Coordinates of C-alpha atoms in Angstrom, one line a residue:
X12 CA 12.9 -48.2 -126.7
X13 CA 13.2 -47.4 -123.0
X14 CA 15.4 -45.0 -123.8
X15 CA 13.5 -43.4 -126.4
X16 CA 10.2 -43.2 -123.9
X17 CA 12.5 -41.6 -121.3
X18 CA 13.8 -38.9 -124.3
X19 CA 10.1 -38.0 -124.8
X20 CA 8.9 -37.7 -121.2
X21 CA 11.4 -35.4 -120.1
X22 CA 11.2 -33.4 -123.7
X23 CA 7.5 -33.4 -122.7
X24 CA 8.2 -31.7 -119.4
X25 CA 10.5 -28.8 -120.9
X26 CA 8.1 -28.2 -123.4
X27 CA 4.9 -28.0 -120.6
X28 CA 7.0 -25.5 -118.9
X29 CA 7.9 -23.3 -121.9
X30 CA 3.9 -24.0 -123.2
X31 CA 2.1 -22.4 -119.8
X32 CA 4.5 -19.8 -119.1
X33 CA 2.3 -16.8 -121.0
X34 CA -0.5 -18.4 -120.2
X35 CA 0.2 -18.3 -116.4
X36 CA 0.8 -14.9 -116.9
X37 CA -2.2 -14.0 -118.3
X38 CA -4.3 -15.9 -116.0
X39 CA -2.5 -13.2 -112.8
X40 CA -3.3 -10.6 -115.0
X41 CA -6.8 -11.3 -115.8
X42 CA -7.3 -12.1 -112.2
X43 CA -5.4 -9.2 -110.7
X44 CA -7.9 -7.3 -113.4
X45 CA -10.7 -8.6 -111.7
X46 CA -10.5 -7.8 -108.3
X47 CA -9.8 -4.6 -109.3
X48 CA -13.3 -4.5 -110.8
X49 CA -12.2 -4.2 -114.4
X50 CA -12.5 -6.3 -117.3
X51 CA -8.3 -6.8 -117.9
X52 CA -6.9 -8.9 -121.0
X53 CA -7.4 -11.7 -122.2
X54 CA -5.4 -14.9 -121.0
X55 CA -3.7 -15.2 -124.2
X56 CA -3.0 -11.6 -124.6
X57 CA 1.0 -12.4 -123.5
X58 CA 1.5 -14.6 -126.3
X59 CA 0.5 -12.0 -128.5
X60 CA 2.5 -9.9 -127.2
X61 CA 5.7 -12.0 -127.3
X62 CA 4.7 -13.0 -131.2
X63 CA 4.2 -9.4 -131.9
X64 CA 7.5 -8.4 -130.3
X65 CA 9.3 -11.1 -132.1
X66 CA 8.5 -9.9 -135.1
X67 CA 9.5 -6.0 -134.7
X68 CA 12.8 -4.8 -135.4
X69 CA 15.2 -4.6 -132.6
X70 CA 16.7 -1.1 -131.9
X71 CA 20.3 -1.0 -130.7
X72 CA 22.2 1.9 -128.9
X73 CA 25.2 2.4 -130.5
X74 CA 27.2 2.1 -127.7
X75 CA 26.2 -1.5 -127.2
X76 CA 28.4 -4.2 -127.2
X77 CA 27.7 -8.1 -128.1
X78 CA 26.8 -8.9 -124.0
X79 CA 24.0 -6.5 -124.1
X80 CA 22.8 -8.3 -127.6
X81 CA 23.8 -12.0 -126.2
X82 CA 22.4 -11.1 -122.7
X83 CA 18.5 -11.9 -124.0
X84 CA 19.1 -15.0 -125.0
X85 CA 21.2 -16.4 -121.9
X86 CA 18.7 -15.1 -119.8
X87 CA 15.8 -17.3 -121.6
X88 CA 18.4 -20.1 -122.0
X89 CA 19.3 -20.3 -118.3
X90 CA 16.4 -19.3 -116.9
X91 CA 14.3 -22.7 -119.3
X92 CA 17.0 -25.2 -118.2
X93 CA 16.0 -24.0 -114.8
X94 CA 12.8 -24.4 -114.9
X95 CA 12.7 -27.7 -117.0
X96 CA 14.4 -29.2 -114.5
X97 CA 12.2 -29.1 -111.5
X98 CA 9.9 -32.0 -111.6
X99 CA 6.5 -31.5 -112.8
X100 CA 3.9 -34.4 -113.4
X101 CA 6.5 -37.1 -112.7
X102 CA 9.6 -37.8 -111.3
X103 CA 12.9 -39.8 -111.9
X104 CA 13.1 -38.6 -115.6
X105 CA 15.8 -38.4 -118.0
X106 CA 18.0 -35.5 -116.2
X107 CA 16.4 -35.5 -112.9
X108 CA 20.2 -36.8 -112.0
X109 CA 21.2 -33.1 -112.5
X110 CA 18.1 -31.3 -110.9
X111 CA 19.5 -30.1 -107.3
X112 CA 18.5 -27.7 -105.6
X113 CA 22.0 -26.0 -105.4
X114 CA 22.4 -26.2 -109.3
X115 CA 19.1 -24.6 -109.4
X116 CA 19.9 -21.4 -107.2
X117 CA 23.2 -21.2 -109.7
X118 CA 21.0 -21.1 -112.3
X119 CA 19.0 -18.3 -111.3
X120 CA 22.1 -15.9 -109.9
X121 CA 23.6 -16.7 -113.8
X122 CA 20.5 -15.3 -115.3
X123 CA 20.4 -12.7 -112.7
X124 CA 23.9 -12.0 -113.4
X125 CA 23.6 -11.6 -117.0
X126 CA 20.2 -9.2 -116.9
X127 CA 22.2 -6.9 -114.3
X128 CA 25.1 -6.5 -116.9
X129 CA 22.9 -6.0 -120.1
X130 CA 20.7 -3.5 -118.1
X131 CA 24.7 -2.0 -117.1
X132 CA 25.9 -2.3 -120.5
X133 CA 24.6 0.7 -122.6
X134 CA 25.5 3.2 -119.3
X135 CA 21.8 5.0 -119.4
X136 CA 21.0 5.9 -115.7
X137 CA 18.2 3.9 -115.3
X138 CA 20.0 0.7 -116.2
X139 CA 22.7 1.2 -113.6
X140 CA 19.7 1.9 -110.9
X141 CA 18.1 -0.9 -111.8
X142 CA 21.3 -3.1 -111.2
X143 CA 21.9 -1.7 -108.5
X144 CA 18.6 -2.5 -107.0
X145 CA 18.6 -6.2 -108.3
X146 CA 22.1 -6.8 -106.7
X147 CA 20.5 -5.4 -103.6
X148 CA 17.5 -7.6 -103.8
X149 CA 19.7 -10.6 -104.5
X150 CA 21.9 -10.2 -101.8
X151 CA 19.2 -10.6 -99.2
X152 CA 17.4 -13.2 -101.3
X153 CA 19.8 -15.5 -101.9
X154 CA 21.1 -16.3 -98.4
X155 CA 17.5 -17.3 -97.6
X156 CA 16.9 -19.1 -100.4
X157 CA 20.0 -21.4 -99.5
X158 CA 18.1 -21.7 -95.9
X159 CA 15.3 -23.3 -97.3
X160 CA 17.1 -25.4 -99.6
X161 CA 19.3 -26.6 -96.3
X162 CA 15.9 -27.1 -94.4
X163 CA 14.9 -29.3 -96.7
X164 CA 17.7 -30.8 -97.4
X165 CA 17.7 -32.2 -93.8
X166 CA 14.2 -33.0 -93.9
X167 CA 14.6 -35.1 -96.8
X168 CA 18.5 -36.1 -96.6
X169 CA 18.6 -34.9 -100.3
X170 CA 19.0 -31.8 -102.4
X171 CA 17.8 -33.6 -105.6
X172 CA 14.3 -32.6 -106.5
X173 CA 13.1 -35.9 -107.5
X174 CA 14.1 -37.6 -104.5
X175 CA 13.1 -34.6 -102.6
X176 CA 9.7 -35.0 -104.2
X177 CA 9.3 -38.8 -104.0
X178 CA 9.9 -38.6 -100.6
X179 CA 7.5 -36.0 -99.7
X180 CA 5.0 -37.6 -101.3
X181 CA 5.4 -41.4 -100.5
X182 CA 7.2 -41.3 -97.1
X183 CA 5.2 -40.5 -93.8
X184 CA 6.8 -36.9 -93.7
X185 CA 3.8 -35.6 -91.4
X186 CA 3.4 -31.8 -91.0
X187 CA 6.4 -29.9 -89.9
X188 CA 6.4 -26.6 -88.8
X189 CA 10.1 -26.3 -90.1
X190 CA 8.6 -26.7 -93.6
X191 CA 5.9 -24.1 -93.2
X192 CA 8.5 -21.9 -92.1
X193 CA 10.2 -22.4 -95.4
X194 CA 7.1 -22.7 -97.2
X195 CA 7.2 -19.1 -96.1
X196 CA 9.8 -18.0 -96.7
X197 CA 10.2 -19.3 -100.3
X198 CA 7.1 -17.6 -101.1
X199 CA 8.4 -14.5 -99.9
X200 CA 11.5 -14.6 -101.9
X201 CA 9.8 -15.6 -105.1
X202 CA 8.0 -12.5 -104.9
X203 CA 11.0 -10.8 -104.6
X204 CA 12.3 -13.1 -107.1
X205 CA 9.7 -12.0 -109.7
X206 CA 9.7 -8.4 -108.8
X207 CA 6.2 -8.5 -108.0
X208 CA 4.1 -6.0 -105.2
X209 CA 4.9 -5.4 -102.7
X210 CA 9.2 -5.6 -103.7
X211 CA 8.0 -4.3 -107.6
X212 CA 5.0 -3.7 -109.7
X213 CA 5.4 -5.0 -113.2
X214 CA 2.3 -3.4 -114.3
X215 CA 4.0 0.3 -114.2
X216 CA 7.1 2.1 -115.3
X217 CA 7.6 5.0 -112.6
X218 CA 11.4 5.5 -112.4
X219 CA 11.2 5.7 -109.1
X220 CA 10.4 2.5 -107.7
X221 CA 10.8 -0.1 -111.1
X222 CA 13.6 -2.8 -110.8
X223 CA 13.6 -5.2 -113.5
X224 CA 11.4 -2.9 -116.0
X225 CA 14.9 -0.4 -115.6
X226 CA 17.1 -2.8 -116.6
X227 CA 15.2 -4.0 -119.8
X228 CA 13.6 -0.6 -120.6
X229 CA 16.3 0.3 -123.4
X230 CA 15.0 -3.4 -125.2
X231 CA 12.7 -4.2 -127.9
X232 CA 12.0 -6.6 -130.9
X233 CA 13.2 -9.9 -130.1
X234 CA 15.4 -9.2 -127.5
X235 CA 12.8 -7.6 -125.3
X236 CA 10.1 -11.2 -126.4
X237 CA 13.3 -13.0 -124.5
X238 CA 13.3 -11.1 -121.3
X239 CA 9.7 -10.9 -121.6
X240 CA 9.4 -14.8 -121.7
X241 CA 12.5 -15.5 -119.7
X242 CA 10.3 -13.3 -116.6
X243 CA 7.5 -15.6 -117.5
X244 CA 9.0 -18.8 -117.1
X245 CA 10.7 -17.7 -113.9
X246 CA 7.3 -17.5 -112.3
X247 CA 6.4 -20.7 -113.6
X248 CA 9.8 -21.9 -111.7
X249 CA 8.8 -20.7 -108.5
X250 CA 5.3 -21.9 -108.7
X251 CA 6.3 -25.5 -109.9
X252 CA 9.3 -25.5 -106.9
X253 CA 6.5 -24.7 -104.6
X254 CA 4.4 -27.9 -106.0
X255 CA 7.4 -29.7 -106.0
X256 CA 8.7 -29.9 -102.7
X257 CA 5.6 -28.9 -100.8
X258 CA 2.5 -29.6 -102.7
X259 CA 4.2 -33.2 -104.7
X260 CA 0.8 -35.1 -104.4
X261 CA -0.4 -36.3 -107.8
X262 CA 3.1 -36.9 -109.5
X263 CA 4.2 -40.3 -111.2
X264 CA 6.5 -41.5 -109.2
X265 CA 6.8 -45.5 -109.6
X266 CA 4.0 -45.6 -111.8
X267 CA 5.0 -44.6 -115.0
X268 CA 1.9 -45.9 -116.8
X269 CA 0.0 -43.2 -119.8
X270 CA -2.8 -42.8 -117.1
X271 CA -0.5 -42.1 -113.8
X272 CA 1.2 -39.3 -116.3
X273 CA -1.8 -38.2 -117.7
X274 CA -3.0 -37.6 -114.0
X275 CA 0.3 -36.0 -113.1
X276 CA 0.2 -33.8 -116.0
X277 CA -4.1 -32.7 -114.3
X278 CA -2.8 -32.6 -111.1
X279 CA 0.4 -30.1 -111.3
X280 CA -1.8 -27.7 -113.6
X281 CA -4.5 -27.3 -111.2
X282 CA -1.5 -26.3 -108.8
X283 CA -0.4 -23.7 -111.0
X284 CA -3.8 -22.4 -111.6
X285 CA -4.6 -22.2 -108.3
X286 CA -1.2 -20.4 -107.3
X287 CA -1.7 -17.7 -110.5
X288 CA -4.7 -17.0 -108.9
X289 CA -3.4 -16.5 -104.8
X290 CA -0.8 -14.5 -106.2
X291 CA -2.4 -11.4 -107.7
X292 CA -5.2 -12.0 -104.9
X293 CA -2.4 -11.5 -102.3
X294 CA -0.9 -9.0 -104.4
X295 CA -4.0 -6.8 -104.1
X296 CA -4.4 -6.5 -100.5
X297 CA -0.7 -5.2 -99.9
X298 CA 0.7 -1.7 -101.1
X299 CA 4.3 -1.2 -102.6
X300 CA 6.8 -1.0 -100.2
X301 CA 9.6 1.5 -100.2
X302 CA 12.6 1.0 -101.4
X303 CA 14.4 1.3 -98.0
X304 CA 12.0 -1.5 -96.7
X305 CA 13.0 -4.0 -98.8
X306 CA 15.5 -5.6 -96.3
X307 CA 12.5 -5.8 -93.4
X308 CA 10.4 -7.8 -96.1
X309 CA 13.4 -10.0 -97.0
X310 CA 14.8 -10.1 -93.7
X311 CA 11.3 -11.6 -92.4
X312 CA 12.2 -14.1 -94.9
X313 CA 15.7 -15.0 -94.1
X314 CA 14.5 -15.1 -90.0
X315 CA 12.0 -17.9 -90.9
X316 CA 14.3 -20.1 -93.2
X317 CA 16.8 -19.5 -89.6
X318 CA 14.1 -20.8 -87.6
X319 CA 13.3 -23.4 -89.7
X320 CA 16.6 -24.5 -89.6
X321 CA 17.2 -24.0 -85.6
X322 CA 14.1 -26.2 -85.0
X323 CA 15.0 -28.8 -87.4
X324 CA 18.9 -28.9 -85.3
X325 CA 17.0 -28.9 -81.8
X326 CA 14.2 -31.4 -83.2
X327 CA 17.2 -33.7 -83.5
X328 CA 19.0 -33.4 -80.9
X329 CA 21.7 -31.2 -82.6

């Protein structure tokens, strides 16, 4: 029976993730519409997109092989393990075992791996720019990234998120200016992450500047309802990592009772609300950057997660 409950819990928390992540979406976009004094969407308006898309016929280039058709769907795949596996509204669950922070940034460079060589696959020019440009962005994301996961690593003598979050939340952590710094900087590479402004603007398609619309722009039907999703949920990932290890107030941690969950369950979707509406408002009072400055805006990123780090080796004594 114990096991059973266990079973449905943690099913429960994939299927919250998979369930908000259009609807997280269109609560940026509505919001981002908003300040920009027009009416925008509605906040359902991405899952009719992704049922409309879904049912269109997909259009294949003849020169495609089976990656560029298998590519969608390892993308979603990889990038829904990922996000399934942070802890939402409780912790210790089923596979929490398996949710580290360093299987987590695997996770991400496999999806990112697999959208740069489906975006290489059919040789159109824009696809190979857009590559191009996400390898670039990687590259200087994902050494900070590992920063932050080593800052809080030594913070909380873990890199599993469930003890990372049980600990943050129960123990007398205090406020630490090493884990604003990487508050920081995470934020800074989930934008980048999420090819949001100022790295990207998902809302155009100008050659120039685009990075992740380039690599998918030769998709449709199904395929493109993936991607589409897959980008979804990988906001939800970043938004839920940021509840995680520095908002984790309000999760089930011993308590496992149908009221503490229901609680959690409150509490972790007020978080996300509350971040898809700072993001677009942030998003609004910056301009796209160029291309050529994207190192200075993920450099800034990489110097906190050092600093973070540096004062967290001096703090103790090295």
């Amino acid at each position: 029976m114990a096991l059973i409950v266990d079973l449905v819990l943690q099913g429960a928390q994939m299927l919250l993730v998979v369930a908000i992540a259009p609807l997280v979406l269109g609560i940026t976009r509505k919001v981002k519409a908003r300040l920009l004094a027009r009416i925008g969407p509605p906040v359902i308006q991405p899952y009719r997109d992704i049922w409309k898309l879904m049912h269109k016929e997909a259009v294949l280039a003849h020169n495609a092989s089976w990656l560029y058709r298998v590519a969608p769907y390892c993308i979603f795949a990889v990038t829904w393990v990922a996000a399934a596996l942070i802890p939402t509204y409780a912790t210790n669950l089923l596979f929490s075992w398996s949710a580290d922070l360093i299987a987590l940034v695997a996770l991400l460079g496999t999806a990112r791996f697999s959208l740069a060589l489906a975006g290489m696959d059919v040789g159109t020019a824009f696809g190979g720019l857009g590559a191009s440009r996400e390898m670039m962005i990687a590259s200087l994301a994902e050494p900070a990234m590992l920063l932050i996961v080593f800052t809080v690593a030594l913070v909380a003598g873990t890199t599993q998120l469930s003890e990372v979050a049980a600990k943050f939340a129960t123990a007398a952590i205090g406020l630490r200016v090493s884990l604003g710094l990487a508050l920081f900087a995470l934020m800074f590479v989930g934008i980048a992450e999420n090819a949001r402004i100022p790295i990207d603007n998902p809302a155009t398609h100008l050659e120039l500047t685009m990075v992740h619309e380039a690599m998918v722009l030769e998709y449709s039907g199904r395929h493109l309802a993936m991607i589409e999703y897959a980008a979804a949920l990988k906001l939800v990932l970043y938004f839920s990592l940021i509840a995680c290890l520095f908002v984790p107030f309000g999760m089930a941690t011993a308590d496992k009772s149908a009221g503490a969950l229901a609680l959690g369950v409150a509490v972790y979707l007020a978080k996300i609300c509350v971040l898809a509406v700072l993001l677009p408002i942030a998003e609004t009072s910056v301009a796209k950057m160029r291309v050529f400055r994207y190192p200075v805006f993920l450099g800034g990123a990489f110097a906190a997660a050092a600093l973070a780090v540096f004062l967290l080796f001096v703090s103790s004594g090295f």
